[in-house]
PDB file of C-alpha atoms in Angstrom:
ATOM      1  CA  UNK D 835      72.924   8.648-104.821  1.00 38.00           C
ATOM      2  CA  UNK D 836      75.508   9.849-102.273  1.00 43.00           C
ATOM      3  CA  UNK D 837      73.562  12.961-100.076  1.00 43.00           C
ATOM      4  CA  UNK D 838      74.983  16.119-100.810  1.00 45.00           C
ATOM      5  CA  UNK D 839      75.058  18.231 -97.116  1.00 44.00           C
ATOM      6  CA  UNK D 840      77.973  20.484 -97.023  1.00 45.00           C
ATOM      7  CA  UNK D 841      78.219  21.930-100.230  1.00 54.00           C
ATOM      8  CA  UNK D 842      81.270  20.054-100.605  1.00 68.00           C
ATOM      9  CA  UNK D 843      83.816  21.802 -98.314  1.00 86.00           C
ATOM     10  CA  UNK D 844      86.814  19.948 -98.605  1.00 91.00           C
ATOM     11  CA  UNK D 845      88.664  22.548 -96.668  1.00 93.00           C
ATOM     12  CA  UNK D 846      86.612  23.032 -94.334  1.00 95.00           C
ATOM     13  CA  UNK D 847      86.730  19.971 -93.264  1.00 94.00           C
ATOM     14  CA  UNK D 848      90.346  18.975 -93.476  1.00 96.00           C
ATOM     15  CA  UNK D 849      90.917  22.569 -90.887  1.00 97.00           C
ATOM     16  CA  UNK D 850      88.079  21.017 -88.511  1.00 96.00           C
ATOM     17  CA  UNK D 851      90.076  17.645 -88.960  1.00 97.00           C
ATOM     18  CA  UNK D 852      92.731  19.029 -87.352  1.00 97.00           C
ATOM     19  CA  UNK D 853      91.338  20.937 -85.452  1.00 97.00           C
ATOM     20  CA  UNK D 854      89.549  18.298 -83.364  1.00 96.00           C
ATOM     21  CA  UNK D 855      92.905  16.440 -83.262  1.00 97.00           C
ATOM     22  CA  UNK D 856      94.523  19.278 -81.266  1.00 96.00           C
ATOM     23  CA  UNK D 857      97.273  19.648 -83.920  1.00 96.00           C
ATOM     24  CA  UNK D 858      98.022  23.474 -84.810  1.00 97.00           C
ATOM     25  CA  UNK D 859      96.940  25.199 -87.949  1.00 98.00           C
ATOM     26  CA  UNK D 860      98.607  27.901 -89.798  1.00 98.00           C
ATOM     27  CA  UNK D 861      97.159  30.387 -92.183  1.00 98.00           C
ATOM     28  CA  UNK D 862      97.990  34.091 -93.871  1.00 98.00           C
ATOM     29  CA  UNK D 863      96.139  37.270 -93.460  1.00 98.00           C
ATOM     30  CA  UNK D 864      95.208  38.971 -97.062  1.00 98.00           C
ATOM     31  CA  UNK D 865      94.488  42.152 -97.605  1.00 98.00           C
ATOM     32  CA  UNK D 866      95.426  43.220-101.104  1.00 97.00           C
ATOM     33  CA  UNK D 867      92.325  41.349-102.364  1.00 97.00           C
ATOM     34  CA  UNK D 868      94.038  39.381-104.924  1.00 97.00           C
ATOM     35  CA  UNK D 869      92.954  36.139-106.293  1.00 98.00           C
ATOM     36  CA  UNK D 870      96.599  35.502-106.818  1.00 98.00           C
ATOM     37  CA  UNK D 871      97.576  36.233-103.188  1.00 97.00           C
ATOM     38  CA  UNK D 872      94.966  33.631-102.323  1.00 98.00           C
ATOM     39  CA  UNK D 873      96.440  31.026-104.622  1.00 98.00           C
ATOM     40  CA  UNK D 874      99.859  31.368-103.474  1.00 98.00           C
ATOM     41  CA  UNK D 875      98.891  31.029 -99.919  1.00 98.00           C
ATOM     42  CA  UNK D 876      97.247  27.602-101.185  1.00 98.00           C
ATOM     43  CA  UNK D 877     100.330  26.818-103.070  1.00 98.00           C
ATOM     44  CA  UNK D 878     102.770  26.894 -99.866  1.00 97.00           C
ATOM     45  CA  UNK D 879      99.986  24.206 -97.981  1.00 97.00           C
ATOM     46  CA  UNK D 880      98.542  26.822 -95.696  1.00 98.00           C
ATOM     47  CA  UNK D 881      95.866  25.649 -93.724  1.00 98.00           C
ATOM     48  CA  UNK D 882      93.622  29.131 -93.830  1.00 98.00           C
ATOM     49  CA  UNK D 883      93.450  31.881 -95.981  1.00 98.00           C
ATOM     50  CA  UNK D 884      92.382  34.688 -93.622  1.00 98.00           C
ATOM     51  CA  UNK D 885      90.547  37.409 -96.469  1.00 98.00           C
ATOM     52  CA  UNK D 886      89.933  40.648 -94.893  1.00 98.00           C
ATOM     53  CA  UNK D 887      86.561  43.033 -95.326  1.00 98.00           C
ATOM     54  CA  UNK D 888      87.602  44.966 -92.252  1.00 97.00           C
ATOM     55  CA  UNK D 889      90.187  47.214 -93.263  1.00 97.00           C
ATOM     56  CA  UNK D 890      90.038  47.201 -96.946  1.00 97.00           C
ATOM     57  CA  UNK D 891      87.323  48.044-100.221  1.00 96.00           C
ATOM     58  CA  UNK D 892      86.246  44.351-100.285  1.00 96.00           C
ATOM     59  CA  UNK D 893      82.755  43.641 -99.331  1.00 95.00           C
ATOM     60  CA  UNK D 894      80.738  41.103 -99.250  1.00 96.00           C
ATOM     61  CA  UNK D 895      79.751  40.879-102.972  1.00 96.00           C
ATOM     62  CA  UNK D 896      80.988  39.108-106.144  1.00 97.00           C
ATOM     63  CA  UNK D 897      84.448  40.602-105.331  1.00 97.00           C
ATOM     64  CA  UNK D 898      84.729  38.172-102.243  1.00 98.00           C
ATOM     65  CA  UNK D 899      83.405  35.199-103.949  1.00 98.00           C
ATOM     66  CA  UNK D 900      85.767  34.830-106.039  1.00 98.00           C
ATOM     67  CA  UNK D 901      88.046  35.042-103.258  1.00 98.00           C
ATOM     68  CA  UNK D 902      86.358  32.727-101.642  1.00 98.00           C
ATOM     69  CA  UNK D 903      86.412  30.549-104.746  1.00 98.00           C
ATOM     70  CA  UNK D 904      90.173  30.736-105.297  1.00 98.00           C
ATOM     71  CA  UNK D 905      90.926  29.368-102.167  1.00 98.00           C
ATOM     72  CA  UNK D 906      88.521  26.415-102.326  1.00 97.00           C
ATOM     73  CA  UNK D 907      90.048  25.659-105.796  1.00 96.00           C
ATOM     74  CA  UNK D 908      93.332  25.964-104.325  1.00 96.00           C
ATOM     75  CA  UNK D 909      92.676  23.988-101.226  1.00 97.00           C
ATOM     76  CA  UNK D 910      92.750  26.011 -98.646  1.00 98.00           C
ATOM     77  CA  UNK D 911      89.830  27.228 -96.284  1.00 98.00           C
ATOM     78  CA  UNK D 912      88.665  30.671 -96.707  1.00 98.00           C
ATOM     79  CA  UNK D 913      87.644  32.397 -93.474  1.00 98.00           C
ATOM     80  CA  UNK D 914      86.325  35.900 -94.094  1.00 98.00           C
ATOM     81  CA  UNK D 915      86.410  38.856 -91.439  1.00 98.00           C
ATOM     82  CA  UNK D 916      83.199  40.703 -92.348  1.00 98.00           C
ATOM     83  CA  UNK D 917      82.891  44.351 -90.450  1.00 96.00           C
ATOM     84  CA  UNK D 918      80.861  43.207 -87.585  1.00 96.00           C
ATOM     85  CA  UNK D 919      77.971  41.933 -86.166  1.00 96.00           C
ATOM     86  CA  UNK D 920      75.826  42.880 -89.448  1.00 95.00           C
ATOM     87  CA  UNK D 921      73.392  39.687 -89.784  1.00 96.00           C
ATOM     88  CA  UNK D 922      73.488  39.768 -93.784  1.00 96.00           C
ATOM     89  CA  UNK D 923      76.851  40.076 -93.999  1.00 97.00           C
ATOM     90  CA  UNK D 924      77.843  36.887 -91.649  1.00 98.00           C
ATOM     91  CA  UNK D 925      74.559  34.923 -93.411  1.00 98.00           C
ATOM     92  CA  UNK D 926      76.100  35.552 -97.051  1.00 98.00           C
ATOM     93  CA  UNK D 927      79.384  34.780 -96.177  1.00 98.00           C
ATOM     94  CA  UNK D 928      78.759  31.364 -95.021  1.00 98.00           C
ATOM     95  CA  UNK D 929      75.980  31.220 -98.261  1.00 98.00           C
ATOM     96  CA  UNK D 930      79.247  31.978-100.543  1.00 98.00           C
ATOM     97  CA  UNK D 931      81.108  29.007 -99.345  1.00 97.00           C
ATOM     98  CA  UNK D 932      83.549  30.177 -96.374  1.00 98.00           C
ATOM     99  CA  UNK D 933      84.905  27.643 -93.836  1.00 98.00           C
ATOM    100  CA  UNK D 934      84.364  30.416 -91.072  1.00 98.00           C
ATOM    101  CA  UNK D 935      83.335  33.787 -90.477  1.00 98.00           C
ATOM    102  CA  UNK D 936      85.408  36.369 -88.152  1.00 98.00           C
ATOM    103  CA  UNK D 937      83.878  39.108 -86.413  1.00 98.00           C
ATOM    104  CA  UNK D 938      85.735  42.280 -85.134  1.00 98.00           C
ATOM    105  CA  UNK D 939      85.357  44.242 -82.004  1.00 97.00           C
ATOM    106  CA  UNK D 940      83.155  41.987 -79.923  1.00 98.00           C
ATOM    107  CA  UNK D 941      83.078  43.534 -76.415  1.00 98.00           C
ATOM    108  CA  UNK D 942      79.702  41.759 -74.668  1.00 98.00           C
ATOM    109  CA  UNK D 943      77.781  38.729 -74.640  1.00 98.00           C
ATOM    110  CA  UNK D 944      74.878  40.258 -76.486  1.00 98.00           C
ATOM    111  CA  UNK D 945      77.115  40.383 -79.340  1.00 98.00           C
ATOM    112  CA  UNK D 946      78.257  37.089 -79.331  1.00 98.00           C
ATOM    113  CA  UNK D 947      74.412  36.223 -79.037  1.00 98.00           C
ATOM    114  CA  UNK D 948      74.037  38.191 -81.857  1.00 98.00           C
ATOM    115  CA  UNK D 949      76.646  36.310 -83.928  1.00 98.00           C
ATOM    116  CA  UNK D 950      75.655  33.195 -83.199  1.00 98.00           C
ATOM    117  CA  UNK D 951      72.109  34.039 -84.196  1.00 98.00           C
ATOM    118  CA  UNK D 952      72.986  34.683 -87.465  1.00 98.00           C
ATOM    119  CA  UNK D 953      75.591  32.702 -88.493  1.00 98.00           C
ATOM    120  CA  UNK D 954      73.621  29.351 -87.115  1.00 98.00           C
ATOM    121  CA  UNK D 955      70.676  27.856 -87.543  1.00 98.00           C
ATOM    122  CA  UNK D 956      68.328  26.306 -84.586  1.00 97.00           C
ATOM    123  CA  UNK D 957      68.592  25.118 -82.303  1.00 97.00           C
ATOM    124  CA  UNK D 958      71.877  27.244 -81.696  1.00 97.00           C
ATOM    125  CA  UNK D 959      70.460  30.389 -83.525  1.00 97.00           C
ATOM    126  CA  UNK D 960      68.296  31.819 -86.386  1.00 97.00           C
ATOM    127  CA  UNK D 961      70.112  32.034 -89.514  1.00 98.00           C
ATOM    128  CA  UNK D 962      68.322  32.309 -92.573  1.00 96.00           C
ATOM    129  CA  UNK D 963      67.985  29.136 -95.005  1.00 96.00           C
ATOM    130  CA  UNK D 964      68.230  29.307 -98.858  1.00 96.00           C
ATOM    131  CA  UNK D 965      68.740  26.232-101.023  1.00 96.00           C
ATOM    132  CA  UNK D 966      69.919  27.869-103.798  1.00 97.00           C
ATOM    133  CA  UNK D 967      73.609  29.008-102.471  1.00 98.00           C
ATOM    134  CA  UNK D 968      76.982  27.317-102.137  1.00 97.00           C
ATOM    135  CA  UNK D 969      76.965  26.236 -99.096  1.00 97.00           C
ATOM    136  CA  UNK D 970      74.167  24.300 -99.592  1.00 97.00           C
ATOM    137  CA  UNK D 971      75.449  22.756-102.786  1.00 96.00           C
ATOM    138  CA  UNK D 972      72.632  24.893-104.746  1.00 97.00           C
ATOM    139  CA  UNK D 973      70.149  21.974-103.604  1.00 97.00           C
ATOM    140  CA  UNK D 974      72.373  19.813-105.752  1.00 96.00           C
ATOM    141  CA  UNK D 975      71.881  15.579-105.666  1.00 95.00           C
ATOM    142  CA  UNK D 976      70.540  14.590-102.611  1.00 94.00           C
ATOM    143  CA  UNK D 977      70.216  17.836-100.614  1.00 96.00           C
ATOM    144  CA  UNK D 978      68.037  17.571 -97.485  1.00 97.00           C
ATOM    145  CA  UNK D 979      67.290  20.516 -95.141  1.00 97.00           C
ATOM    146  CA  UNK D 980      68.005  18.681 -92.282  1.00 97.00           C
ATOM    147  CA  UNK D 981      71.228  17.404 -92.682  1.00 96.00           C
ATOM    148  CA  UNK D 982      73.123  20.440 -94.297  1.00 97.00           C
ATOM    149  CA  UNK D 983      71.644  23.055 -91.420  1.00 97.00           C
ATOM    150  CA  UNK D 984      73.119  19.894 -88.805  1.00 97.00           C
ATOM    151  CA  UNK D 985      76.716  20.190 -90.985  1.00 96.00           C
ATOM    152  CA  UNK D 986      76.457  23.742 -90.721  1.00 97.00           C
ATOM    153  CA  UNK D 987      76.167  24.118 -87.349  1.00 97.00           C
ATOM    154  CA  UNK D 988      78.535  21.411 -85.936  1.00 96.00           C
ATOM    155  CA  UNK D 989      81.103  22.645 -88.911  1.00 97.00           C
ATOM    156  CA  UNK D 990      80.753  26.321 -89.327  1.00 97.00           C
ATOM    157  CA  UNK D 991      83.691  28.082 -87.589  1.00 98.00           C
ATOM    158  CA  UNK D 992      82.283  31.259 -85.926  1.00 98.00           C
ATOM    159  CA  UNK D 993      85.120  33.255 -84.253  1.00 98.00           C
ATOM    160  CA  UNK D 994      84.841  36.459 -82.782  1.00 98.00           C
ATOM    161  CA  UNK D 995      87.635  38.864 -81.914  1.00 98.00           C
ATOM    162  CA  UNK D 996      89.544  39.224 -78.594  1.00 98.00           C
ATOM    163  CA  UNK D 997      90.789  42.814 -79.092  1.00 97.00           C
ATOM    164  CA  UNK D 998      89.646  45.521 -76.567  1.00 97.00           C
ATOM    165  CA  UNK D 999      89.591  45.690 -72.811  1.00 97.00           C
ATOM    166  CA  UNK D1000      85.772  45.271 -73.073  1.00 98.00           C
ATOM    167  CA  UNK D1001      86.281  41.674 -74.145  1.00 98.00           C
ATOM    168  CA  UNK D1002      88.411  40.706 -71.278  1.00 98.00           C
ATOM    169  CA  UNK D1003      85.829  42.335 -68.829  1.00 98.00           C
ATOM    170  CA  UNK D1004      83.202  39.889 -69.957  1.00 98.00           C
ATOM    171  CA  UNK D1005      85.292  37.515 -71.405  1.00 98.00           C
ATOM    172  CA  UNK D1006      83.075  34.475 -68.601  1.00 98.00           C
ATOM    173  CA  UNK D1007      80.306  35.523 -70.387  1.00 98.00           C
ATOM    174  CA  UNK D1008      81.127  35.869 -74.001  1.00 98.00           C
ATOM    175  CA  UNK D1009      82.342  32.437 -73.481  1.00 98.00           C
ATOM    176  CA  UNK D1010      79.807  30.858 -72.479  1.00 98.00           C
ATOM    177  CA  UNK D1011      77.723  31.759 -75.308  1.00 98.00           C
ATOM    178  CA  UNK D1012      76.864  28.265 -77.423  1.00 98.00           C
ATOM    179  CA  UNK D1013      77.521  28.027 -81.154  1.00 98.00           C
ATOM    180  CA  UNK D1014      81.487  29.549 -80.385  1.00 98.00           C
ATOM    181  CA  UNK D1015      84.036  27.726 -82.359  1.00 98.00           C
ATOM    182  CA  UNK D1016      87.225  29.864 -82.124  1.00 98.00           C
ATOM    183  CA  UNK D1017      88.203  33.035 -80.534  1.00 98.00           C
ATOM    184  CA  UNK D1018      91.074  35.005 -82.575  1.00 98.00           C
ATOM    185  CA  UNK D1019      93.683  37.781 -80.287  1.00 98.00           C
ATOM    186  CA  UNK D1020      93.932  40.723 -81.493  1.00 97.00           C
ATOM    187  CA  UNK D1021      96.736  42.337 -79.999  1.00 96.00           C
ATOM    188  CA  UNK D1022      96.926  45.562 -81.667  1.00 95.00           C
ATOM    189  CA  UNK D1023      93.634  46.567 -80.927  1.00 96.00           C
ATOM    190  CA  UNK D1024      93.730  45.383 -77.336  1.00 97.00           C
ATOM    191  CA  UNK D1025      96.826  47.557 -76.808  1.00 96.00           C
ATOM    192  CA  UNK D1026      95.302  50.592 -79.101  1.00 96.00           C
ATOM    193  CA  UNK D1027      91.830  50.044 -76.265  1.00 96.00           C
ATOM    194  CA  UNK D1028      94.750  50.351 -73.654  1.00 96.00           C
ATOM    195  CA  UNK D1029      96.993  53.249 -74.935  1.00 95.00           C
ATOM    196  CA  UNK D1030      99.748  51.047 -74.200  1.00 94.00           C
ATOM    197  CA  UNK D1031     102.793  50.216 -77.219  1.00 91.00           C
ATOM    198  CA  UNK D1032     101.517  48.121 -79.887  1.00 89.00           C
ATOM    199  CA  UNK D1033     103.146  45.400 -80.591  1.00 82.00           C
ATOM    200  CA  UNK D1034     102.318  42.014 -82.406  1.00 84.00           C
ATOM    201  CA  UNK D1035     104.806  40.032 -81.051  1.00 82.00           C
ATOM    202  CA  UNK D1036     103.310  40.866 -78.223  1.00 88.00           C
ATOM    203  CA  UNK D1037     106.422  40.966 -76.034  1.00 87.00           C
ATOM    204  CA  UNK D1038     104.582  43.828 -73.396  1.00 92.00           C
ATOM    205  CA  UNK D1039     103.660  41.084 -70.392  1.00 94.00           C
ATOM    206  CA  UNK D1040     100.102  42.588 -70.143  1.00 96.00           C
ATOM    207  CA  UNK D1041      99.465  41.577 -73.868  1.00 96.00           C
ATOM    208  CA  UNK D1042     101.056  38.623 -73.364  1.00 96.00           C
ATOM    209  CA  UNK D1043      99.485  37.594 -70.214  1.00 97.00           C
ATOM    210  CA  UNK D1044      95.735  38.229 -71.912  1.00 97.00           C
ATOM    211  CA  UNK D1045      96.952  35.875 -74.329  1.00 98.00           C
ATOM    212  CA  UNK D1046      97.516  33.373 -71.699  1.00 98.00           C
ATOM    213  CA  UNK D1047      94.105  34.000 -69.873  1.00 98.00           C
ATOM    214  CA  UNK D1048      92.380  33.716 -73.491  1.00 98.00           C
ATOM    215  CA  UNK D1049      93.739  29.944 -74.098  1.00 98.00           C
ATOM    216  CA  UNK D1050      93.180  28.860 -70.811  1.00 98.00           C
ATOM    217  CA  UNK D1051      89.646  30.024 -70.446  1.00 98.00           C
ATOM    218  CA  UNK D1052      88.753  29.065 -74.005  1.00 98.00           C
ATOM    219  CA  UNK D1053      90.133  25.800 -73.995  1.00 98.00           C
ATOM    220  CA  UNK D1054      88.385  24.916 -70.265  1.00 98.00           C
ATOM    221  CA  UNK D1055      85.148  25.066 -73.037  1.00 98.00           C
ATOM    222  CA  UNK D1056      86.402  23.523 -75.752  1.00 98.00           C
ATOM    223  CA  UNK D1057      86.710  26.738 -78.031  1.00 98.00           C
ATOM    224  CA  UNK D1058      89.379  27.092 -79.870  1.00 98.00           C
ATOM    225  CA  UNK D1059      92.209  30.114 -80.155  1.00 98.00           C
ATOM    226  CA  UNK D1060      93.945  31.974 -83.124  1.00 98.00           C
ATOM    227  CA  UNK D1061      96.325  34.401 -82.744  1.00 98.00           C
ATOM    228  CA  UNK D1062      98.964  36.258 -85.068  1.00 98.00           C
ATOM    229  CA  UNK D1063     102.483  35.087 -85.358  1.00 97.00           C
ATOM    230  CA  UNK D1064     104.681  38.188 -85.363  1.00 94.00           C
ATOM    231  CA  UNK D1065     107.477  38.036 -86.915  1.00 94.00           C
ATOM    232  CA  UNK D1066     106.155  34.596 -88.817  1.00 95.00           C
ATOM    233  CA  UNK D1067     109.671  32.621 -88.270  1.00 96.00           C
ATOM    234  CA  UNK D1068     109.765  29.191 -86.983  1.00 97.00           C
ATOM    235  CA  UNK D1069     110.739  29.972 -82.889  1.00 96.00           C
ATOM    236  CA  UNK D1070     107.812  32.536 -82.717  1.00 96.00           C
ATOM    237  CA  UNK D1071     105.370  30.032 -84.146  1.00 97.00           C
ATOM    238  CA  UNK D1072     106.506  27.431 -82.244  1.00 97.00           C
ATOM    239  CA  UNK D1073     106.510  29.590 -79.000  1.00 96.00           C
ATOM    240  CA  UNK D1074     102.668  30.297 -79.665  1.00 97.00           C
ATOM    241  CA  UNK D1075     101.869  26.675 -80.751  1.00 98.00           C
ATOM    242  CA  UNK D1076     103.876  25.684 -76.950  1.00 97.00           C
ATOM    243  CA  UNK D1077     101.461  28.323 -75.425  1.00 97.00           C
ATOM    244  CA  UNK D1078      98.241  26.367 -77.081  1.00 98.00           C
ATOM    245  CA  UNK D1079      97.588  28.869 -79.945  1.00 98.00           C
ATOM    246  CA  UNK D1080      95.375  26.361 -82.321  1.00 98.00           C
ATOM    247  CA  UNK D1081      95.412  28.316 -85.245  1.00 98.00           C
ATOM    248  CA  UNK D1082      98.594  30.892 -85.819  1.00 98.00           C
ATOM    249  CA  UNK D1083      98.650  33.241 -88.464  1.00 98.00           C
ATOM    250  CA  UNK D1084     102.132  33.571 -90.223  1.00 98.00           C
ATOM    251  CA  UNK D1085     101.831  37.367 -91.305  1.00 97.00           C
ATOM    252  CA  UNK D1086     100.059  39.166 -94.252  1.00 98.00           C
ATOM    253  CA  UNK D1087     100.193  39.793 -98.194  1.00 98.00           C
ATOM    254  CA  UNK D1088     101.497  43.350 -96.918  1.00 97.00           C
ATOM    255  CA  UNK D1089     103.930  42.556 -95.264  1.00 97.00           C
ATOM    256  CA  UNK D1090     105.501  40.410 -97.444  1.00 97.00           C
ATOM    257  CA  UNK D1091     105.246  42.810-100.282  1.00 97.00           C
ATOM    258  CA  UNK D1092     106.731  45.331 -97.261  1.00 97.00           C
ATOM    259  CA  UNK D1093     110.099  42.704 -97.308  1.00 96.00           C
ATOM    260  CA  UNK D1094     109.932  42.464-100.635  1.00 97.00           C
ATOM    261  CA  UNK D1095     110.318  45.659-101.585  1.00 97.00           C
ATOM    262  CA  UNK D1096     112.801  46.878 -99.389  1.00 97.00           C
ATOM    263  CA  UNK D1097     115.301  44.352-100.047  1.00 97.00           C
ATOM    264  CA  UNK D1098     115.139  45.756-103.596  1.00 97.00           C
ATOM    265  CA  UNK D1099     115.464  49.299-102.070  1.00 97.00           C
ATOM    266  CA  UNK D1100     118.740  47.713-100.314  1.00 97.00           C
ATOM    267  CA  UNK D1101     119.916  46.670-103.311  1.00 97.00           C
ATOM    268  CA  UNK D1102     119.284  49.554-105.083  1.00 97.00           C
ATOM    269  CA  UNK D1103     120.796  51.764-102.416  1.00 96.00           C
ATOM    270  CA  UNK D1104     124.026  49.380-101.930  1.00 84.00           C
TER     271      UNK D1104
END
């Protein structure tokens, strides 16, 4: 009987495919927590479906699962931002069945220890083990410890956030933390630690140049970068996948309902 390690993460491990190819990857941002949003993102062959617990009422409950679920039935890998270092919350949303888990506001290396210690298992850190969860394939068919806490580790995308000054004064350290897949830029919150404009597409040449310090460094590791595509048209994401942005996120549910909605106000008004 074929062993049974990872849950069966298809999408998971068609992002990591490309990942370790070098080829860019390009996902949405979802906030209205909507199955439907979710679906659609699958629909239009988005690599990621970036599902925020940050800044809205989701939490890391039933709620997300099925979240979580839609994308994996749509084929696309779900990567959750939980709302921070909060061991349970990282542990269970791995346990659900998301490709990755994004952290905000990381400003030290003792986070990113942190992190790491709960979202892998040893060597690398201390997460807690259960059989009976997605992830593991509910200790389905040929389930062994040892092999799904090895998939885990070497396939589990942990990325913290880039997105205060605090980062970029430690950024050698945070870096060199082991168990660090991806880090994802944050440029409003960088400019908000600043007090300097905010501005996604970040066009202000300090934003911009911590951008450019963020790829270098993380690639000279091996660690990956994701950043936000602002406004998501073709020349912006190809600008960003030019720079070495691996994984570029082509706006929000939010937005789109923003640009929706106001050409109907247009029309309405003309």
């Amino acid at each position: 009987m074929e062993e049974n390690v990872t849950g069966s993460n298809k999408q998971r491990d068609e992002l990591n495919e490309k990942l370790r190819s070098n080829k860019p990857t390009y996902g949405v941002t979802l906030y209205g927590g909507s199955c439907a949003g979710v679906e659609i993102a699958a629909n239009w062959g988005l690599d990621f479906a970036f599902i925020d617990a940050e800044h809205t009422p989701v939490n890391i409950d039933s709620h997300m699962e099925k979240l979580v679920l839609a994308a994996r039935v749509g084929g696309i890998a779900p990567l959750v931002r939980v709302r921070g270092t909060n061991e349970w919350d990282i542990r269970k949303t791995l346990e659900i069945g998301a490709a990755g888990v994004i952290i905000p506001q990381v400003g030290s290396a003792a986070e990113a220890r942190q992190i790491v210690r709960a979202a892998k298992f040893p060597p690398l850190g201390r997460r807690g083990g259960d059989g009976s969860v997605r992830s593991a394939g509910f200790a389905g068919p040929g389930f062994q410890w040892s092999s799904y806490m090895e998939s885990e580790n070497n396939n589990t995308l942990v990325i913290p956030m880039a997105e205060s000054y605090e980062f970029f004064d430690n950024i050698d350290e945070i870096l060199d933390v082991e168990g660090i897949d991806v880090i994802n830029f944050g440029p409003a919150d960088y400019s908000i630690s600043r007090r300097i404009s905010i501005d996604y597409s970040m066009s202000n040449p300090e934003v911009n140049d911590k951008l450019d310090e963020l790829i270098e460094k993380c690639h000279a590791r091996g660690i990956k970068v994701m950043a936000p595509c602002i406004p998501p048209d073709k020349d912006s994401a190809q600008r960003l996948a030019k720079k070495g942005v691996d994984m570029i996120i082509m706006g929000n549910d939010i937005m789109f309902l923003n640009q929706g909605f106001r050409a109907v106000r247009a029309a309405l008004d003309g």
